[in-house]
Amino acid sequence: MADPTPALEPVALAPGRLAAAFRPGRPALICYLPIGDPEGGEDLPELYAECGVDVLEIGVPGGDPYLDGPTIRDSFRRARNAGVNLRRASELISAHRVELPRIGMIWMTYPPDDPTGLVDAVAASGVDGFLTPHAARTYRGLGRQLEERGVHFIHFLEHDPRLKDVHLAVESSSGYVMLQANPGPTGIHPLVLPDNSVVIEMLRRIGLRTPVALGVGIGTPEQARAAVEMGADGVVVGSLTVEMMLRGRTALRELLCSLREAIDGR
């Protein structure tokens, strides 16, 4: 019997979007966006773009979100309860891609134990990259499949990265590398962001040419600015955006605009 579910249609990719986000002289602002979370609403991507966000890190429910604190975990749960699965996430993201053809988009998830359909859903959505908070060596096969479909596999490096993960990022990272700015789960905002400048300098000294985005633990515009001053090419803000989203549109807009101003040094 034929499968009654139609296949996901691929969305045309623009390979230069991430490169444009990390253009020289302007740090990239990457903000977490919880796809399908009923607390968020359908206009979040447009709001992010209006406030100067360069890349949407789109959170999609998947496996165990071990690195995330309660803010992101609860958002995943709400989205899943609202019916967001691989197919639905791909459909929602592809609709946003049509409306926002120039903004960078990253599919962020924890791959489930059975990843069947994941690559097809990601590729069909029109995202530019895929990120999972695991060492890239854990998902080399998945990374190759995504790259073959025109999707950057974003390497994630722990706060104090292992040398083998650093060398793998130097050899094969594309799009950008995300470096964990603060040890521990997301949602913990330290009073002072740890100094990551030594690690960033080491990455470049070893030969990393891919841009470095610093994220996890950035809880204020001042810390976002500090991340840039540590040498980061971009800043990733996650739990804080969801916290402000839950407070309402005004709070979220004010946060996003203040982040943009801070990393631009205004």
PDB file of C-alpha atoms in Angstrom:
ATOM      1  CA  MET A   1       0.000   0.000   0.000  1.00  0.00           C
ATOM      2  CA  ALA A   2       1.352   3.443  -0.885  1.00  0.00           C
ATOM      3  CA  ASP A   3       2.332   5.760   1.942  1.00  0.00           C
ATOM      4  CA  PRO A   4      -0.468   8.348   2.240  1.00  0.00           C
ATOM      5  CA  THR A   5       1.888  10.896   3.772  1.00  0.00           C
ATOM      6  CA  PRO A   6       3.412  13.128   1.092  1.00  0.00           C
ATOM      7  CA  ALA A   7       7.181  13.493   1.048  1.00  0.00           C
ATOM      8  CA  LEU A   8       8.717  16.661   2.382  1.00  0.00           C
ATOM      9  CA  GLU A   9       9.632  18.992  -0.439  1.00  0.00           C
ATOM     10  CA  PRO A  10      13.172  20.396  -0.339  1.00  0.00           C
ATOM     11  CA  VAL A  11      13.637  24.122   0.104  1.00  0.00           C
ATOM     12  CA  ALA A  12      16.252  25.968  -1.938  1.00  0.00           C
ATOM     13  CA  LEU A  13      19.357  26.808   0.115  1.00  0.00           C
ATOM     14  CA  ALA A  14      21.479  29.939  -0.006  1.00  0.00           C
ATOM     15  CA  PRO A  15      24.971  28.775   1.010  1.00  0.00           C
ATOM     16  CA  GLY A  16      26.196  32.298   1.696  1.00  0.00           C
ATOM     17  CA  ARG A  17      23.781  33.186   4.505  1.00  0.00           C
ATOM     18  CA  LEU A  18      26.027  32.121   7.384  1.00  0.00           C
ATOM     19  CA  ALA A  19      29.046  33.736   5.779  1.00  0.00           C
ATOM     20  CA  ALA A  20      27.060  36.971   5.538  1.00  0.00           C
ATOM     21  CA  ALA A  21      26.089  36.693   9.210  1.00  0.00           C
ATOM     22  CA  PHE A  22      29.760  36.638  10.207  1.00  0.00           C
ATOM     23  CA  ARG A  23      30.930  39.426   7.975  1.00  0.00           C
ATOM     24  CA  PRO A  24      34.074  41.284   9.130  1.00  0.00           C
ATOM     25  CA  GLY A  25      33.615  44.146  11.560  1.00  0.00           C
ATOM     26  CA  ARG A  26      30.140  43.143  12.735  1.00  0.00           C
ATOM     27  CA  PRO A  27      29.718  40.358  15.324  1.00  0.00           C
ATOM     28  CA  ALA A  28      26.970  37.867  14.568  1.00  0.00           C
ATOM     29  CA  LEU A  29      23.999  37.762  16.928  1.00  0.00           C
ATOM     30  CA  ILE A  30      22.571  34.237  17.231  1.00  0.00           C
ATOM     31  CA  CYS A  31      19.413  33.816  19.297  1.00  0.00           C
ATOM     32  CA  TYR A  32      17.472  30.726  20.311  1.00  0.00           C
ATOM     33  CA  LEU A  33      13.963  30.438  18.896  1.00  0.00           C
ATOM     34  CA  PRO A  34      11.632  27.694  20.218  1.00  0.00           C
ATOM     35  CA  ILE A  35       9.746  26.433  17.188  1.00  0.00           C
ATOM     36  CA  GLY A  36       6.150  25.427  17.880  1.00  0.00           C
ATOM     37  CA  ASP A  37       6.149  26.539  21.520  1.00  0.00           C
ATOM     38  CA  PRO A  38       2.584  27.865  21.960  1.00  0.00           C
ATOM     39  CA  GLU A  39       3.904  30.490  24.365  1.00  0.00           C
ATOM     40  CA  GLY A  40       5.889  32.034  21.534  1.00  0.00           C
ATOM     41  CA  GLY A  41       3.532  32.665  18.651  1.00  0.00           C
ATOM     42  CA  GLU A  42       4.106  32.476  14.915  1.00  0.00           C
ATOM     43  CA  ASP A  43       5.682  35.906  14.459  1.00  0.00           C
ATOM     44  CA  LEU A  44       8.843  35.310  16.502  1.00  0.00           C
ATOM     45  CA  PRO A  45      11.187  34.948  13.498  1.00  0.00           C
ATOM     46  CA  GLU A  46      10.027  38.278  12.061  1.00  0.00           C
ATOM     47  CA  LEU A  47      10.520  39.972  15.450  1.00  0.00           C
ATOM     48  CA  TYR A  48      14.025  38.562  15.744  1.00  0.00           C
ATOM     49  CA  ALA A  49      14.905  39.783  12.258  1.00  0.00           C
ATOM     50  CA  GLU A  50      13.505  43.258  12.953  1.00  0.00           C
ATOM     51  CA  CYS A  51      15.756  43.542  16.013  1.00  0.00           C
ATOM     52  CA  GLY A  52      18.939  42.660  14.134  1.00  0.00           C
ATOM     53  CA  VAL A  53      19.353  38.965  14.919  1.00  0.00           C
ATOM     54  CA  ASP A  54      21.568  37.421  12.241  1.00  0.00           C
ATOM     55  CA  VAL A  55      20.981  33.717  12.888  1.00  0.00           C
ATOM     56  CA  LEU A  56      17.985  31.927  14.373  1.00  0.00           C
ATOM     57  CA  GLU A  57      18.998  28.897  16.456  1.00  0.00           C
ATOM     58  CA  ILE A  58      15.726  27.018  16.126  1.00  0.00           C
ATOM     59  CA  GLY A  59      15.099  24.579  18.954  1.00  0.00           C
ATOM     60  CA  VAL A  60      13.302  21.383  17.891  1.00  0.00           C
ATOM     61  CA  PRO A  61      12.198  18.692  20.396  1.00  0.00           C
ATOM     62  CA  GLY A  62      14.221  15.509  20.098  1.00  0.00           C
ATOM     63  CA  GLY A  63      16.095  13.305  22.542  1.00  0.00           C
ATOM     64  CA  ASP A  64      17.102  14.062  26.120  1.00  0.00           C
ATOM     65  CA  PRO A  65      18.117  17.750  26.375  1.00  0.00           C
ATOM     66  CA  TYR A  66      20.856  16.944  28.862  1.00  0.00           C
ATOM     67  CA  LEU A  67      22.683  20.263  28.587  1.00  0.00           C
ATOM     68  CA  ASP A  68      19.619  22.444  28.968  1.00  0.00           C
ATOM     69  CA  GLY A  69      18.102  23.790  32.137  1.00  0.00           C
ATOM     70  CA  PRO A  70      14.391  24.015  32.971  1.00  0.00           C
ATOM     71  CA  THR A  71      13.649  27.013  30.724  1.00  0.00           C
ATOM     72  CA  ILE A  72      14.559  25.208  27.496  1.00  0.00           C
ATOM     73  CA  ARG A  73      13.348  21.827  28.728  1.00  0.00           C
ATOM     74  CA  ASP A  74       9.898  23.246  29.492  1.00  0.00           C
ATOM     75  CA  SER A  75       9.793  24.903  26.074  1.00  0.00           C
ATOM     76  CA  PHE A  76      10.615  21.597  24.376  1.00  0.00           C
ATOM     77  CA  ARG A  77       7.850  19.929  26.391  1.00  0.00           C
ATOM     78  CA  ARG A  78       5.267  22.556  25.419  1.00  0.00           C
ATOM     79  CA  ALA A  79       6.194  22.249  21.741  1.00  0.00           C
ATOM     80  CA  ARG A  80       6.045  18.457  21.827  1.00  0.00           C
ATOM     81  CA  ASN A  81       2.648  18.559  23.559  1.00  0.00           C
ATOM     82  CA  ALA A  82       1.477  20.932  20.827  1.00  0.00           C
ATOM     83  CA  GLY A  83       2.292  18.299  18.203  1.00  0.00           C
ATOM     84  CA  VAL A  84       5.740  19.374  17.045  1.00  0.00           C
ATOM     85  CA  ASN A  85       7.616  16.415  15.559  1.00  0.00           C
ATOM     86  CA  LEU A  86      10.215  16.226  12.796  1.00  0.00           C
ATOM     87  CA  ARG A  87       7.711  16.747  10.011  1.00  0.00           C
ATOM     88  CA  ARG A  88       5.832  19.567  11.709  1.00  0.00           C
ATOM     89  CA  ALA A  89       9.049  21.350  12.653  1.00  0.00           C
ATOM     90  CA  SER A  90      10.290  21.095   9.068  1.00  0.00           C
ATOM     91  CA  GLU A  91       7.027  22.527   7.754  1.00  0.00           C
ATOM     92  CA  LEU A  92       7.032  25.424  10.221  1.00  0.00           C
ATOM     93  CA  ILE A  93      10.660  26.301   9.523  1.00  0.00           C
ATOM     94  CA  SER A  94      10.262  26.109   5.739  1.00  0.00           C
ATOM     95  CA  ALA A  95       7.348  28.568   5.967  1.00  0.00           C
ATOM     96  CA  HIS A  96       9.558  30.985   7.904  1.00  0.00           C
ATOM     97  CA  ARG A  97      12.322  30.498   5.345  1.00  0.00           C
ATOM     98  CA  VAL A  98      10.009  31.694   2.583  1.00  0.00           C
ATOM     99  CA  GLU A  99       9.204  34.828   4.586  1.00  0.00           C
ATOM    100  CA  LEU A 100      12.825  35.443   5.635  1.00  0.00           C
ATOM    101  CA  PRO A 101      15.041  34.363   2.724  1.00  0.00           C
ATOM    102  CA  ARG A 102      18.182  36.149   3.945  1.00  0.00           C
ATOM    103  CA  ILE A 103      18.415  35.368   7.654  1.00  0.00           C
ATOM    104  CA  GLY A 104      20.539  32.444   8.813  1.00  0.00           C
ATOM    105  CA  MET A 105      18.728  29.491  10.366  1.00  0.00           C
ATOM    106  CA  ILE A 106      20.131  26.609  12.418  1.00  0.00           C
ATOM    107  CA  TRP A 107      18.204  23.473  13.382  1.00  0.00           C
ATOM    108  CA  MET A 108      19.166  22.760  16.993  1.00  0.00           C
ATOM    109  CA  THR A 109      18.134  19.484  18.605  1.00  0.00           C
ATOM    110  CA  TYR A 110      19.267  16.446  20.538  1.00  0.00           C
ATOM    111  CA  PRO A 111      19.044  13.566  18.045  1.00  0.00           C
ATOM    112  CA  PRO A 112      16.686  10.822  19.227  1.00  0.00           C
ATOM    113  CA  ASP A 113      17.836   7.216  19.593  1.00  0.00           C
ATOM    114  CA  ASP A 114      16.120   6.491  16.271  1.00  0.00           C
ATOM    115  CA  PRO A 115      17.083   9.352  13.923  1.00  0.00           C
ATOM    116  CA  THR A 116      15.088   7.999  10.964  1.00  0.00           C
ATOM    117  CA  GLY A 117      13.865  10.906   8.873  1.00  0.00           C
ATOM    118  CA  LEU A 118      16.001  13.497  10.646  1.00  0.00           C
ATOM    119  CA  VAL A 119      18.275  14.325   7.701  1.00  0.00           C
ATOM    120  CA  ASP A 120      15.354  14.555   5.274  1.00  0.00           C
ATOM    121  CA  ALA A 121      13.387  16.826   7.621  1.00  0.00           C
ATOM    122  CA  VAL A 122      16.366  19.111   8.265  1.00  0.00           C
ATOM    123  CA  ALA A 123      17.273  19.399   4.577  1.00  0.00           C
ATOM    124  CA  ALA A 124      13.669  20.044   3.537  1.00  0.00           C
ATOM    125  CA  SER A 125      13.245  22.835   6.079  1.00  0.00           C
ATOM    126  CA  GLY A 126      15.680  25.179   4.358  1.00  0.00           C
ATOM    127  CA  VAL A 127      17.967  25.701   7.347  1.00  0.00           C
ATOM    128  CA  ASP A 128      21.593  26.574   6.783  1.00  0.00           C
ATOM    129  CA  GLY A 129      23.051  24.459   9.546  1.00  0.00           C
ATOM    130  CA  PHE A 130      22.463  21.793  12.162  1.00  0.00           C
ATOM    131  CA  LEU A 131      23.653  21.922  15.770  1.00  0.00           C
ATOM    132  CA  THR A 132      23.556  19.383  18.558  1.00  0.00           C
ATOM    133  CA  PRO A 133      25.274  19.987  21.921  1.00  0.00           C
ATOM    134  CA  HIS A 134      27.467  16.907  21.559  1.00  0.00           C
ATOM    135  CA  ALA A 135      31.015  16.428  20.366  1.00  0.00           C
ATOM    136  CA  ALA A 136      30.992  16.332  16.559  1.00  0.00           C
ATOM    137  CA  ARG A 137      32.921  13.036  16.572  1.00  0.00           C
ATOM    138  CA  THR A 138      29.828  11.398  18.109  1.00  0.00           C
ATOM    139  CA  TYR A 139      27.800  12.173  14.977  1.00  0.00           C
ATOM    140  CA  ARG A 140      30.301  12.008  12.133  1.00  0.00           C
ATOM    141  CA  GLY A 141      27.967   9.949   9.955  1.00  0.00           C
ATOM    142  CA  LEU A 142      25.075  12.322  10.521  1.00  0.00           C
ATOM    143  CA  GLY A 143      27.347  15.265   9.829  1.00  0.00           C
ATOM    144  CA  ARG A 144      28.452  13.822   6.481  1.00  0.00           C
ATOM    145  CA  GLN A 145      24.858  13.158   5.440  1.00  0.00           C
ATOM    146  CA  LEU A 146      23.828  16.716   6.273  1.00  0.00           C
ATOM    147  CA  GLU A 147      26.800  18.250   4.477  1.00  0.00           C
ATOM    148  CA  GLU A 148      25.923  16.179   1.391  1.00  0.00           C
ATOM    149  CA  ARG A 149      22.472  17.770   1.499  1.00  0.00           C
ATOM    150  CA  GLY A 150      23.874  21.292   1.684  1.00  0.00           C
ATOM    151  CA  VAL A 151      23.486  21.780   5.450  1.00  0.00           C
ATOM    152  CA  HIS A 152      26.448  22.920   7.555  1.00  0.00           C
ATOM    153  CA  PHE A 153      27.199  20.638  10.508  1.00  0.00           C
ATOM    154  CA  ILE A 154      28.022  23.058  13.330  1.00  0.00           C
ATOM    155  CA  HIS A 155      30.711  21.783  15.678  1.00  0.00           C
ATOM    156  CA  PHE A 156      30.006  22.196  19.399  1.00  0.00           C
ATOM    157  CA  LEU A 157      32.986  22.539  21.730  1.00  0.00           C
ATOM    158  CA  GLU A 158      32.715  22.208  25.490  1.00  0.00           C
ATOM    159  CA  HIS A 159      33.913  25.008  27.762  1.00  0.00           C
ATOM    160  CA  ASP A 160      37.248  23.257  28.231  1.00  0.00           C
ATOM    161  CA  PRO A 161      37.394  21.329  24.946  1.00  0.00           C
ATOM    162  CA  ARG A 162      39.306  18.139  24.397  1.00  0.00           C
ATOM    163  CA  LEU A 163      42.210  18.448  22.011  1.00  0.00           C
ATOM    164  CA  LYS A 164      40.798  15.771  19.672  1.00  0.00           C
ATOM    165  CA  ASP A 165      37.573  17.783  19.337  1.00  0.00           C
ATOM    166  CA  VAL A 166      39.550  20.942  18.641  1.00  0.00           C
ATOM    167  CA  HIS A 167      41.551  19.209  15.904  1.00  0.00           C
ATOM    168  CA  LEU A 168      38.363  17.800  14.350  1.00  0.00           C
ATOM    169  CA  ALA A 169      36.869  21.311  14.283  1.00  0.00           C
ATOM    170  CA  VAL A 170      40.012  22.616  12.600  1.00  0.00           C
ATOM    171  CA  GLU A 171      39.852  19.831  10.009  1.00  0.00           C
ATOM    172  CA  SER A 172      36.166  19.737   9.150  1.00  0.00           C
ATOM    173  CA  SER A 173      34.005  22.443  10.751  1.00  0.00           C
ATOM    174  CA  SER A 174      31.857  24.600   8.507  1.00  0.00           C
ATOM    175  CA  GLY A 175      29.473  27.484   9.071  1.00  0.00           C
ATOM    176  CA  TYR A 176      30.811  28.323  12.511  1.00  0.00           C
ATOM    177  CA  VAL A 177      31.947  26.641  15.716  1.00  0.00           C
ATOM    178  CA  MET A 178      29.948  27.073  18.925  1.00  0.00           C
ATOM    179  CA  LEU A 179      32.110  27.269  22.046  1.00  0.00           C
ATOM    180  CA  GLN A 180      30.462  26.742  25.438  1.00  0.00           C
ATOM    181  CA  ALA A 181      31.122  29.979  27.303  1.00  0.00           C
ATOM    182  CA  ASN A 182      30.172  28.757  30.760  1.00  0.00           C
ATOM    183  CA  PRO A 183      30.415  25.230  32.218  1.00  0.00           C
ATOM    184  CA  GLY A 184      27.189  23.531  33.223  1.00  0.00           C
ATOM    185  CA  PRO A 185      23.660  23.575  31.794  1.00  0.00           C
ATOM    186  CA  THR A 186      21.952  26.443  30.015  1.00  0.00           C
ATOM    187  CA  GLY A 187      19.886  28.848  32.057  1.00  0.00           C
ATOM    188  CA  ILE A 188      22.611  29.512  34.629  1.00  0.00           C
ATOM    189  CA  HIS A 189      23.674  33.136  34.280  1.00  0.00           C
ATOM    190  CA  PRO A 190      26.955  33.765  36.118  1.00  0.00           C
ATOM    191  CA  LEU A 191      27.577  37.206  37.535  1.00  0.00           C
ATOM    192  CA  VAL A 192      30.828  37.307  35.579  1.00  0.00           C
ATOM    193  CA  LEU A 193      31.260  35.401  32.336  1.00  0.00           C
ATOM    194  CA  PRO A 194      34.386  33.203  32.411  1.00  0.00           C
ATOM    195  CA  ASP A 195      37.262  34.478  30.319  1.00  0.00           C
ATOM    196  CA  ASN A 196      37.247  32.414  27.128  1.00  0.00           C
ATOM    197  CA  SER A 197      39.869  34.463  25.311  1.00  0.00           C
ATOM    198  CA  VAL A 198      42.649  31.925  25.896  1.00  0.00           C
ATOM    199  CA  VAL A 199      40.613  29.109  24.325  1.00  0.00           C
ATOM    200  CA  ILE A 200      39.593  31.265  21.369  1.00  0.00           C
ATOM    201  CA  GLU A 201      43.224  32.273  20.809  1.00  0.00           C
ATOM    202  CA  MET A 202      44.275  28.614  21.034  1.00  0.00           C
ATOM    203  CA  LEU A 203      41.678  27.593  18.446  1.00  0.00           C
ATOM    204  CA  ARG A 204      42.971  30.142  15.996  1.00  0.00           C
ATOM    205  CA  ARG A 205      46.606  29.402  16.732  1.00  0.00           C
ATOM    206  CA  ILE A 206      46.025  25.718  15.958  1.00  0.00           C
ATOM    207  CA  GLY A 207      44.482  26.720  12.642  1.00  0.00           C
ATOM    208  CA  LEU A 208      40.713  27.124  13.008  1.00  0.00           C
ATOM    209  CA  ARG A 209      39.411  29.323  10.206  1.00  0.00           C
ATOM    210  CA  THR A 210      35.716  28.895  10.943  1.00  0.00           C
ATOM    211  CA  PRO A 211      34.096  31.730  12.956  1.00  0.00           C
ATOM    212  CA  VAL A 212      33.706  31.125  16.691  1.00  0.00           C
ATOM    213  CA  ALA A 213      30.377  31.854  18.400  1.00  0.00           C
ATOM    214  CA  LEU A 214      30.364  31.966  22.194  1.00  0.00           C
ATOM    215  CA  GLY A 215      27.231  30.802  24.006  1.00  0.00           C
ATOM    216  CA  VAL A 216      25.734  29.153  27.143  1.00  0.00           C
ATOM    217  CA  GLY A 217      25.568  31.309  30.238  1.00  0.00           C
ATOM    218  CA  ILE A 218      25.311  34.698  28.548  1.00  0.00           C
ATOM    219  CA  GLY A 219      22.621  36.416  30.592  1.00  0.00           C
ATOM    220  CA  THR A 220      22.967  40.163  29.957  1.00  0.00           C
ATOM    221  CA  PRO A 221      23.828  42.498  27.076  1.00  0.00           C
ATOM    222  CA  GLU A 222      26.990  43.413  28.995  1.00  0.00           C
ATOM    223  CA  GLN A 223      28.084  39.767  28.978  1.00  0.00           C
ATOM    224  CA  ALA A 224      27.305  39.565  25.275  1.00  0.00           C
ATOM    225  CA  ARG A 225      29.642  42.505  24.745  1.00  0.00           C
ATOM    226  CA  ALA A 226      32.259  40.840  26.950  1.00  0.00           C
ATOM    227  CA  ALA A 227      32.093  37.744  24.729  1.00  0.00           C
ATOM    228  CA  VAL A 228      32.954  39.870  21.699  1.00  0.00           C
ATOM    229  CA  GLU A 229      35.816  41.502  23.585  1.00  0.00           C
ATOM    230  CA  MET A 230      37.154  38.003  24.351  1.00  0.00           C
ATOM    231  CA  GLY A 231      37.552  37.537  20.605  1.00  0.00           C
ATOM    232  CA  ALA A 232      34.317  35.774  19.639  1.00  0.00           C
ATOM    233  CA  ASP A 233      33.041  36.355  16.104  1.00  0.00           C
ATOM    234  CA  GLY A 234      29.468  35.852  17.296  1.00  0.00           C
ATOM    235  CA  VAL A 235      27.357  35.545  20.425  1.00  0.00           C
ATOM    236  CA  VAL A 236      24.684  32.923  21.139  1.00  0.00           C
ATOM    237  CA  VAL A 237      21.879  33.778  23.574  1.00  0.00           C
ATOM    238  CA  GLY A 238      19.482  30.977  24.461  1.00  0.00           C
ATOM    239  CA  SER A 239      17.563  30.647  27.717  1.00  0.00           C
ATOM    240  CA  LEU A 240      17.387  34.394  28.190  1.00  0.00           C
ATOM    241  CA  THR A 241      15.384  34.840  24.993  1.00  0.00           C
ATOM    242  CA  VAL A 242      12.822  32.266  26.150  1.00  0.00           C
ATOM    243  CA  GLU A 243      12.631  33.878  29.590  1.00  0.00           C
ATOM    244  CA  MET A 244      11.842  37.238  27.990  1.00  0.00           C
ATOM    245  CA  MET A 245       9.416  35.624  25.541  1.00  0.00           C
ATOM    246  CA  LEU A 246       7.403  34.366  28.498  1.00  0.00           C
ATOM    247  CA  ARG A 247       7.231  37.930  29.842  1.00  0.00           C
ATOM    248  CA  GLY A 248       5.743  39.289  26.627  1.00  0.00           C
ATOM    249  CA  ARG A 249       6.614  40.904  23.323  1.00  0.00           C
ATOM    250  CA  THR A 250       7.834  44.185  24.792  1.00  0.00           C
ATOM    251  CA  ALA A 251      10.345  42.468  27.070  1.00  0.00           C
ATOM    252  CA  LEU A 252      11.594  40.251  24.255  1.00  0.00           C
ATOM    253  CA  ARG A 253      11.945  43.115  21.803  1.00  0.00           C
ATOM    254  CA  GLU A 254      13.856  45.193  24.345  1.00  0.00           C
ATOM    255  CA  LEU A 255      16.231  42.308  25.020  1.00  0.00           C
ATOM    256  CA  LEU A 256      16.954  41.566  21.373  1.00  0.00           C
ATOM    257  CA  CYS A 257      17.561  45.210  20.503  1.00  0.00           C
ATOM    258  CA  SER A 258      19.799  45.707  23.559  1.00  0.00           C
ATOM    259  CA  LEU A 259      21.840  42.642  22.606  1.00  0.00           C
ATOM    260  CA  ARG A 260      22.337  43.984  19.093  1.00  0.00           C
ATOM    261  CA  GLU A 261      23.427  47.367  20.428  1.00  0.00           C
ATOM    262  CA  ALA A 262      25.753  45.817  22.994  1.00  0.00           C
ATOM    263  CA  ILE A 263      27.704  43.587  20.629  1.00  0.00           C
ATOM    264  CA  ASP A 264      27.947  46.435  18.134  1.00  0.00           C
ATOM    265  CA  GLY A 265      29.473  48.607  20.873  1.00  0.00           C
ATOM    266  CA  ARG A 266      26.705  51.194  20.800  1.00  0.00           C
TER     267      ARG A 266
END
